[in-house]
PDB file of C-alpha atoms in Angstrom:
ATOM      1  CA  MET R   1      81.952   4.105 -86.125  1.00  0.00           C
ATOM      2  CA  ILE R   2      82.056   5.712 -89.568  1.00  0.00           C
ATOM      3  CA  ARG R   3      82.136   9.507 -89.607  1.00  0.00           C
ATOM      4  CA  TYR R   4      80.859  10.803 -92.945  1.00  0.00           C
ATOM      5  CA  TYR R   5      81.439  14.470 -93.697  1.00  0.00           C
ATOM      6  CA  ILE R   6      79.095  15.843 -96.377  1.00  0.00           C
ATOM      7  CA  THR R   7      80.413  19.068 -97.857  1.00  0.00           C
ATOM      8  CA  ASP R   8      78.635  22.372 -98.426  1.00  0.00           C
ATOM      9  CA  ARG R   9      80.976  25.135 -99.542  1.00  0.00           C
ATOM     10  CA  ARG R  10      78.360  27.830 -98.937  1.00  0.00           C
ATOM     11  CA  ALA R  11      77.805  26.796 -95.318  1.00  0.00           C
ATOM     12  CA  ALA R  12      81.588  26.558 -94.929  1.00  0.00           C
ATOM     13  CA  GLY R  13      82.106  30.124 -96.149  1.00  0.00           C
ATOM     14  CA  GLY R  14      83.507  29.363 -99.600  1.00  0.00           C
ATOM     15  CA  VAL R  15      85.821  26.896-101.319  1.00  0.00           C
ATOM     16  CA  GLU R  16      88.952  27.961 -99.444  1.00  0.00           C
ATOM     17  CA  ALA R  17      87.262  27.555 -96.061  1.00  0.00           C
ATOM     18  CA  LEU R  18      85.763  24.241 -97.201  1.00  0.00           C
ATOM     19  CA  ILE R  19      89.197  22.902 -98.150  1.00  0.00           C
ATOM     20  CA  GLY R  20      90.365  23.879 -94.659  1.00  0.00           C
ATOM     21  CA  PHE R  21      87.472  22.008 -93.013  1.00  0.00           C
ATOM     22  CA  ILE R  22      88.121  18.928 -95.153  1.00  0.00           C
ATOM     23  CA  ALA R  23      91.862  19.023 -94.400  1.00  0.00           C
ATOM     24  CA  ARG R  24      91.113  19.224 -90.676  1.00  0.00           C
ATOM     25  CA  ALA R  25      88.602  16.364 -90.899  1.00  0.00           C
ATOM     26  CA  MET R  26      91.174  14.218 -92.702  1.00  0.00           C
ATOM     27  CA  LEU R  27      93.807  14.979 -90.088  1.00  0.00           C
ATOM     28  CA  ASP R  28      91.240  14.105 -87.400  1.00  0.00           C
ATOM     29  CA  GLY R  29      90.719  10.707 -89.049  1.00  0.00           C
ATOM     30  CA  VAL R  30      87.202  11.169 -90.446  1.00  0.00           C
ATOM     31  CA  GLU R  31      86.593   7.983 -92.398  1.00  0.00           C
ATOM     32  CA  ARG R  32      84.697   9.399 -95.406  1.00  0.00           C
ATOM     33  CA  VAL R  33      84.103  12.739 -97.100  1.00  0.00           C
ATOM     34  CA  GLN R  34      81.334  13.229 -99.640  1.00  0.00           C
ATOM     35  CA  ILE R  35      81.914  16.110-102.040  1.00  0.00           C
ATOM     36  CA  ARG R  36      78.318  17.302-102.417  1.00  0.00           C
ATOM     37  CA  GLU R  37      78.527  20.478-104.462  1.00  0.00           C
ATOM     38  CA  LYS R  38      75.569  19.826-106.755  1.00  0.00           C
ATOM     39  CA  ASP R  39      75.588  23.195-108.485  1.00  0.00           C
ATOM     40  CA  LEU R  40      79.230  23.215-109.586  1.00  0.00           C
ATOM     41  CA  PRO R  41      79.898  22.711-113.290  1.00  0.00           C
ATOM     42  CA  ALA R  42      81.639  19.402-114.055  1.00  0.00           C
ATOM     43  CA  ARG R  43      85.121  20.889-114.546  1.00  0.00           C
ATOM     44  CA  GLU R  44      84.986  22.866-111.306  1.00  0.00           C
ATOM     45  CA  LEU R  45      83.661  19.855-109.403  1.00  0.00           C
ATOM     46  CA  CYS R  46      86.404  17.645-110.820  1.00  0.00           C
ATOM     47  CA  ARG R  47      89.036  20.224-109.869  1.00  0.00           C
ATOM     48  CA  LEU R  48      87.643  20.459-106.319  1.00  0.00           C
ATOM     49  CA  VAL R  49      87.755  16.660-105.955  1.00  0.00           C
ATOM     50  CA  GLN R  50      91.343  16.636-107.227  1.00  0.00           C
ATOM     51  CA  LEU R  51      92.291  19.339-104.712  1.00  0.00           C
ATOM     52  CA  VAL R  52      90.752  17.306-101.885  1.00  0.00           C
ATOM     53  CA  LEU R  53      92.520  14.135-103.027  1.00  0.00           C
ATOM     54  CA  ALA R  54      95.835  16.016-102.980  1.00  0.00           C
ATOM     55  CA  LEU R  55      95.435  16.967 -99.294  1.00  0.00           C
ATOM     56  CA  PRO R  56      97.507  15.144 -96.664  1.00  0.00           C
ATOM     57  CA  ASN R  57      95.518  12.038 -95.764  1.00  0.00           C
ATOM     58  CA  PRO R  58      97.333  10.262 -92.931  1.00  0.00           C
ATOM     59  CA  HIS R  59      94.363   8.116 -91.913  1.00  0.00           C
ATOM     60  CA  GLY R  60      93.232   7.016 -95.381  1.00  0.00           C
ATOM     61  CA  THR R  61      89.992   9.008 -95.512  1.00  0.00           C
ATOM     62  CA  LYS R  62      87.883   7.895 -98.465  1.00  0.00           C
ATOM     63  CA  VAL R  63      86.612  10.664-100.763  1.00  0.00           C
ATOM     64  CA  LEU R  64      83.287  10.150-102.544  1.00  0.00           C
ATOM     65  CA  VAL R  65      81.459  12.362-105.038  1.00  0.00           C
ATOM     66  CA  ASN R  66      77.739  13.004-104.812  1.00  0.00           C
ATOM     67  CA  ALA R  67      75.771  11.537-107.735  1.00  0.00           C
ATOM     68  CA  ARG R  68      78.546  12.001-110.342  1.00  0.00           C
ATOM     69  CA  THR R  69      80.194   8.654-111.003  1.00  0.00           C
ATOM     70  CA  ASP R  70      81.876  10.173-114.062  1.00  0.00           C
ATOM     71  CA  ILE R  71      83.563  12.866-111.966  1.00  0.00           C
ATOM     72  CA  ALA R  72      84.503  10.371-109.250  1.00  0.00           C
ATOM     73  CA  LEU R  73      86.198   8.129-111.817  1.00  0.00           C
ATOM     74  CA  ALA R  74      87.871  10.966-113.720  1.00  0.00           C
ATOM     75  CA  ALA R  75      89.270  12.544-110.547  1.00  0.00           C
ATOM     76  CA  GLY R  76      90.345   9.248-108.976  1.00  0.00           C
ATOM     77  CA  ALA R  77      87.947   9.426-106.028  1.00  0.00           C
ATOM     78  CA  HIS R  78      87.274   6.395-103.850  1.00  0.00           C
ATOM     79  CA  GLY R  79      83.544   6.230-104.550  1.00  0.00           C
ATOM     80  CA  VAL R  80      80.207   7.810-105.323  1.00  0.00           C
ATOM     81  CA  HIS R  81      77.158   8.602-103.227  1.00  0.00           C
ATOM     82  CA  LEU R  82      73.842   8.062-104.991  1.00  0.00           C
ATOM     83  CA  PRO R  83      70.535   9.788-104.248  1.00  0.00           C
ATOM     84  CA  ALA R  84      67.528   7.631-103.410  1.00  0.00           C
ATOM     85  CA  ASN R  85      65.943   6.154-106.561  1.00  0.00           C
ATOM     86  CA  SER R  86      69.137   6.663-108.564  1.00  0.00           C
ATOM     87  CA  ILE R  87      70.800   4.080-110.786  1.00  0.00           C
ATOM     88  CA  ALA R  88      71.240   0.785-108.952  1.00  0.00           C
ATOM     89  CA  PRO R  89      74.727   0.253-107.483  1.00  0.00           C
ATOM     90  CA  CYS R  90      74.931  -3.140-109.203  1.00  0.00           C
ATOM     91  CA  ASP R  91      74.593  -1.383-112.567  1.00  0.00           C
ATOM     92  CA  LEU R  92      77.740   0.625-111.805  1.00  0.00           C
ATOM     93  CA  ARG R  93      79.883  -2.276-110.589  1.00  0.00           C
ATOM     94  CA  GLY R  94      80.906  -3.257-114.113  1.00  0.00           C
ATOM     95  CA  ILE R  95      82.461   0.147-114.843  1.00  0.00           C
ATOM     96  CA  VAL R  96      84.047   1.057-111.530  1.00  0.00           C
ATOM     97  CA  PRO R  97      87.284  -0.338-110.091  1.00  0.00           C
ATOM     98  CA  ARG R  98      87.333  -3.010-107.406  1.00  0.00           C
ATOM     99  CA  GLY R  99      86.975  -1.414-103.984  1.00  0.00           C
ATOM    100  CA  PHE R 100      85.081   1.627-105.320  1.00  0.00           C
ATOM    101  CA  LEU R 101      82.594   2.602-102.601  1.00  0.00           C
ATOM    102  CA  ILE R 102      78.942   3.151-103.454  1.00  0.00           C
ATOM    103  CA  GLY R 103      76.696   4.753-100.858  1.00  0.00           C
ATOM    104  CA  VAL R 104      72.988   5.436-101.184  1.00  0.00           C
ATOM    105  CA  SER R 105      70.685   7.954 -99.498  1.00  0.00           C
ATOM    106  CA  THR R 106      67.595   6.351 -97.970  1.00  0.00           C
ATOM    107  CA  HIS R 107      64.530   7.512 -96.073  1.00  0.00           C
ATOM    108  CA  SER R 108      62.711   4.242 -95.393  1.00  0.00           C
ATOM    109  CA  ILE R 109      63.342   0.586 -94.646  1.00  0.00           C
ATOM    110  CA  GLU R 110      62.141  -0.270 -98.157  1.00  0.00           C
ATOM    111  CA  GLU R 111      64.796   2.018 -99.677  1.00  0.00           C
ATOM    112  CA  LEU R 112      67.418   0.517 -97.347  1.00  0.00           C
ATOM    113  CA  ARG R 113      66.530  -3.010 -98.401  1.00  0.00           C
ATOM    114  CA  ALA R 114      66.682  -1.989-102.062  1.00  0.00           C
ATOM    115  CA  ALA R 115      70.103  -0.369-101.551  1.00  0.00           C
ATOM    116  CA  GLU R 116      71.374  -3.538 -99.897  1.00  0.00           C
ATOM    117  CA  SER R 117      69.944  -5.929-102.508  1.00  0.00           C
ATOM    118  CA  GLU R 118      71.342  -3.748-105.315  1.00  0.00           C
ATOM    119  CA  GLY R 119      74.881  -3.894-103.930  1.00  0.00           C
ATOM    120  CA  ALA R 120      75.426  -0.650-102.006  1.00  0.00           C
ATOM    121  CA  ASP R 121      78.363  -0.658 -99.599  1.00  0.00           C
ATOM    122  CA  PHE R 122      76.543   1.545 -97.080  1.00  0.00           C
ATOM    123  CA  ALA R 123      73.452   3.705 -96.767  1.00  0.00           C
ATOM    124  CA  VAL R 124      72.702   7.049 -95.207  1.00  0.00           C
ATOM    125  CA  PHE R 125      69.323   7.112 -93.435  1.00  0.00           C
ATOM    126  CA  GLY R 126      67.367  10.145 -92.340  1.00  0.00           C
ATOM    127  CA  PRO R 127      66.479  12.655 -91.323  1.00  0.00           C
ATOM    128  CA  VAL R 128      66.825  11.176 -87.860  1.00  0.00           C
ATOM    129  CA  PHE R 129      66.406  14.508 -86.043  1.00  0.00           C
ATOM    130  CA  LEU R 130      64.639  17.700 -87.048  1.00  0.00           C
ATOM    131  CA  THR R 131      66.580  19.555 -89.723  1.00  0.00           C
ATOM    132  CA  ALA R 132      65.516  22.668 -91.607  1.00  0.00           C
ATOM    133  CA  GLY R 133      64.116  21.860 -95.030  1.00  0.00           C
ATOM    134  CA  LYS R 134      64.323  18.067 -94.677  1.00  0.00           C
ATOM    135  CA  GLY R 135      60.782  17.215 -93.569  1.00  0.00           C
ATOM    136  CA  ALA R 136      59.662  15.412 -90.455  1.00  0.00           C
ATOM    137  CA  ALA R 137      62.276  13.723 -88.299  1.00  0.00           C
ATOM    138  CA  LEU R 138      62.131   9.931 -88.448  1.00  0.00           C
ATOM    139  CA  GLY R 139      63.515   9.533 -84.926  1.00  0.00           C
ATOM    140  CA  LEU R 140      65.781   7.114 -83.106  1.00  0.00           C
ATOM    141  CA  ASP R 141      63.211   4.300 -83.103  1.00  0.00           C
ATOM    142  CA  ALA R 142      63.035   4.397 -86.911  1.00  0.00           C
ATOM    143  CA  LEU R 143      66.842   4.447 -87.046  1.00  0.00           C
ATOM    144  CA  ARG R 144      66.951   1.416 -84.735  1.00  0.00           C
ATOM    145  CA  ASP R 145      64.462  -0.457 -86.942  1.00  0.00           C
ATOM    146  CA  ALA R 146      66.396   0.536 -90.070  1.00  0.00           C
ATOM    147  CA  ALA R 147      69.729  -0.630 -88.697  1.00  0.00           C
ATOM    148  CA  ARG R 148      68.209  -3.985 -87.730  1.00  0.00           C
ATOM    149  CA  ALA R 149      66.552  -4.455 -91.139  1.00  0.00           C
ATOM    150  CA  VAL R 150      69.770  -4.712 -93.161  1.00  0.00           C
ATOM    151  CA  ALA R 151      73.321  -5.998 -92.818  1.00  0.00           C
ATOM    152  CA  LEU R 152      75.046  -3.076 -94.536  1.00  0.00           C
ATOM    153  CA  PRO R 153      76.237  -0.112 -92.443  1.00  0.00           C
ATOM    154  CA  VAL R 154      73.489   2.476 -91.904  1.00  0.00           C
ATOM    155  CA  LEU R 155      74.709   5.995 -91.182  1.00  0.00           C
ATOM    156  CA  ALA R 156      72.437   8.419 -89.323  1.00  0.00           C
ATOM    157  CA  LEU R 157      71.816  11.766 -91.067  1.00  0.00           C
ATOM    158  CA  GLY R 158      69.757  14.822 -90.291  1.00  0.00           C
ATOM    159  CA  GLY R 159      70.248  16.961 -87.226  1.00  0.00           C
ATOM    160  CA  VAL R 160      73.064  14.749 -85.953  1.00  0.00           C
ATOM    161  CA  THR R 161      75.429  16.578 -83.606  1.00  0.00           C
ATOM    162  CA  GLU R 162      78.366  15.646 -81.430  1.00  0.00           C
ATOM    163  CA  GLN R 163      75.889  15.647 -78.532  1.00  0.00           C
ATOM    164  CA  ASN R 164      73.376  13.177 -80.034  1.00  0.00           C
ATOM    165  CA  SER R 165      75.701  11.037 -82.164  1.00  0.00           C
ATOM    166  CA  ALA R 166      76.172   8.535 -79.328  1.00  0.00           C
ATOM    167  CA  ASP R 167      72.380   8.025 -79.258  1.00  0.00           C
ATOM    168  CA  CYS R 168      72.528   7.147 -82.976  1.00  0.00           C
ATOM    169  CA  ILE R 169      75.273   4.582 -82.396  1.00  0.00           C
ATOM    170  CA  GLU R 170      73.381   3.143 -79.430  1.00  0.00           C
ATOM    171  CA  ALA R 171      70.344   2.794 -81.737  1.00  0.00           C
ATOM    172  CA  GLY R 172      72.447   0.634 -84.060  1.00  0.00           C
ATOM    173  CA  ALA R 173      73.795   3.088 -86.621  1.00  0.00           C
ATOM    174  CA  GLY R 174      77.146   2.159 -88.110  1.00  0.00           C
ATOM    175  CA  GLY R 175      78.117   5.804 -88.067  1.00  0.00           C
ATOM    176  CA  VAL R 176      76.965   9.384 -88.437  1.00  0.00           C
ATOM    177  CA  ALA R 177      76.798  11.736 -91.388  1.00  0.00           C
ATOM    178  CA  GLY R 178      76.388  15.464 -91.574  1.00  0.00           C
ATOM    179  CA  ILE R 179      77.548  18.862 -92.688  1.00  0.00           C
ATOM    180  CA  SER R 180      77.608  21.322 -89.811  1.00  0.00           C
ATOM    181  CA  MET R 181      79.038  18.918 -87.233  1.00  0.00           C
ATOM    182  CA  PHE R 182      82.292  18.956 -89.210  1.00  0.00           C
ATOM    183  CA  HIS R 183      82.523  22.736 -89.660  1.00  0.00           C
ATOM    184  CA  ARG R 184      84.828  23.461 -86.756  1.00  0.00           C
ATOM    185  CA  PRO R 185      87.403  26.219 -86.724  1.00  0.00           C
ATOM    186  CA  GLY R 186      90.992  25.041 -86.411  1.00  0.00           C
TER     187      GLY R 186
END
């Protein structure tokens, strides 16, 4: 199961607290961390990614940057996470190193199929459960259908908690993604 921590420095209580949460997640063996600080200027975002990459990483956690392939490459990150309807992953393959991960956000089976056919390594699908500001929950049945529709790993997002993550895996998800489920005090 892939655990995919999506960052939010405001929800974490600031950059320092966020770095602490990321460090703890890396020590706990979380497989992937997406630096999703959309409002940071490029230099600050690059510096944050560099700080995260400098943390002890005993389990080989992969660090991805939300939407900014340029920052991911400049900082030496392991990949990029693209919003739905972004540039096609296959269009990036010629400029990124071998093994560079490309994830895509999806909200429908059609978007999942497009992500797969365009060369994404994985997709995040949701919202599976009710989440403030994210629209109607798609539900476990939609997640099950989504996971069966494609061969690439589909990670459940949206209202996923430690309590309901097993239901997502049972529905066929290749992992779970979220913000608040990783904000645990040390």
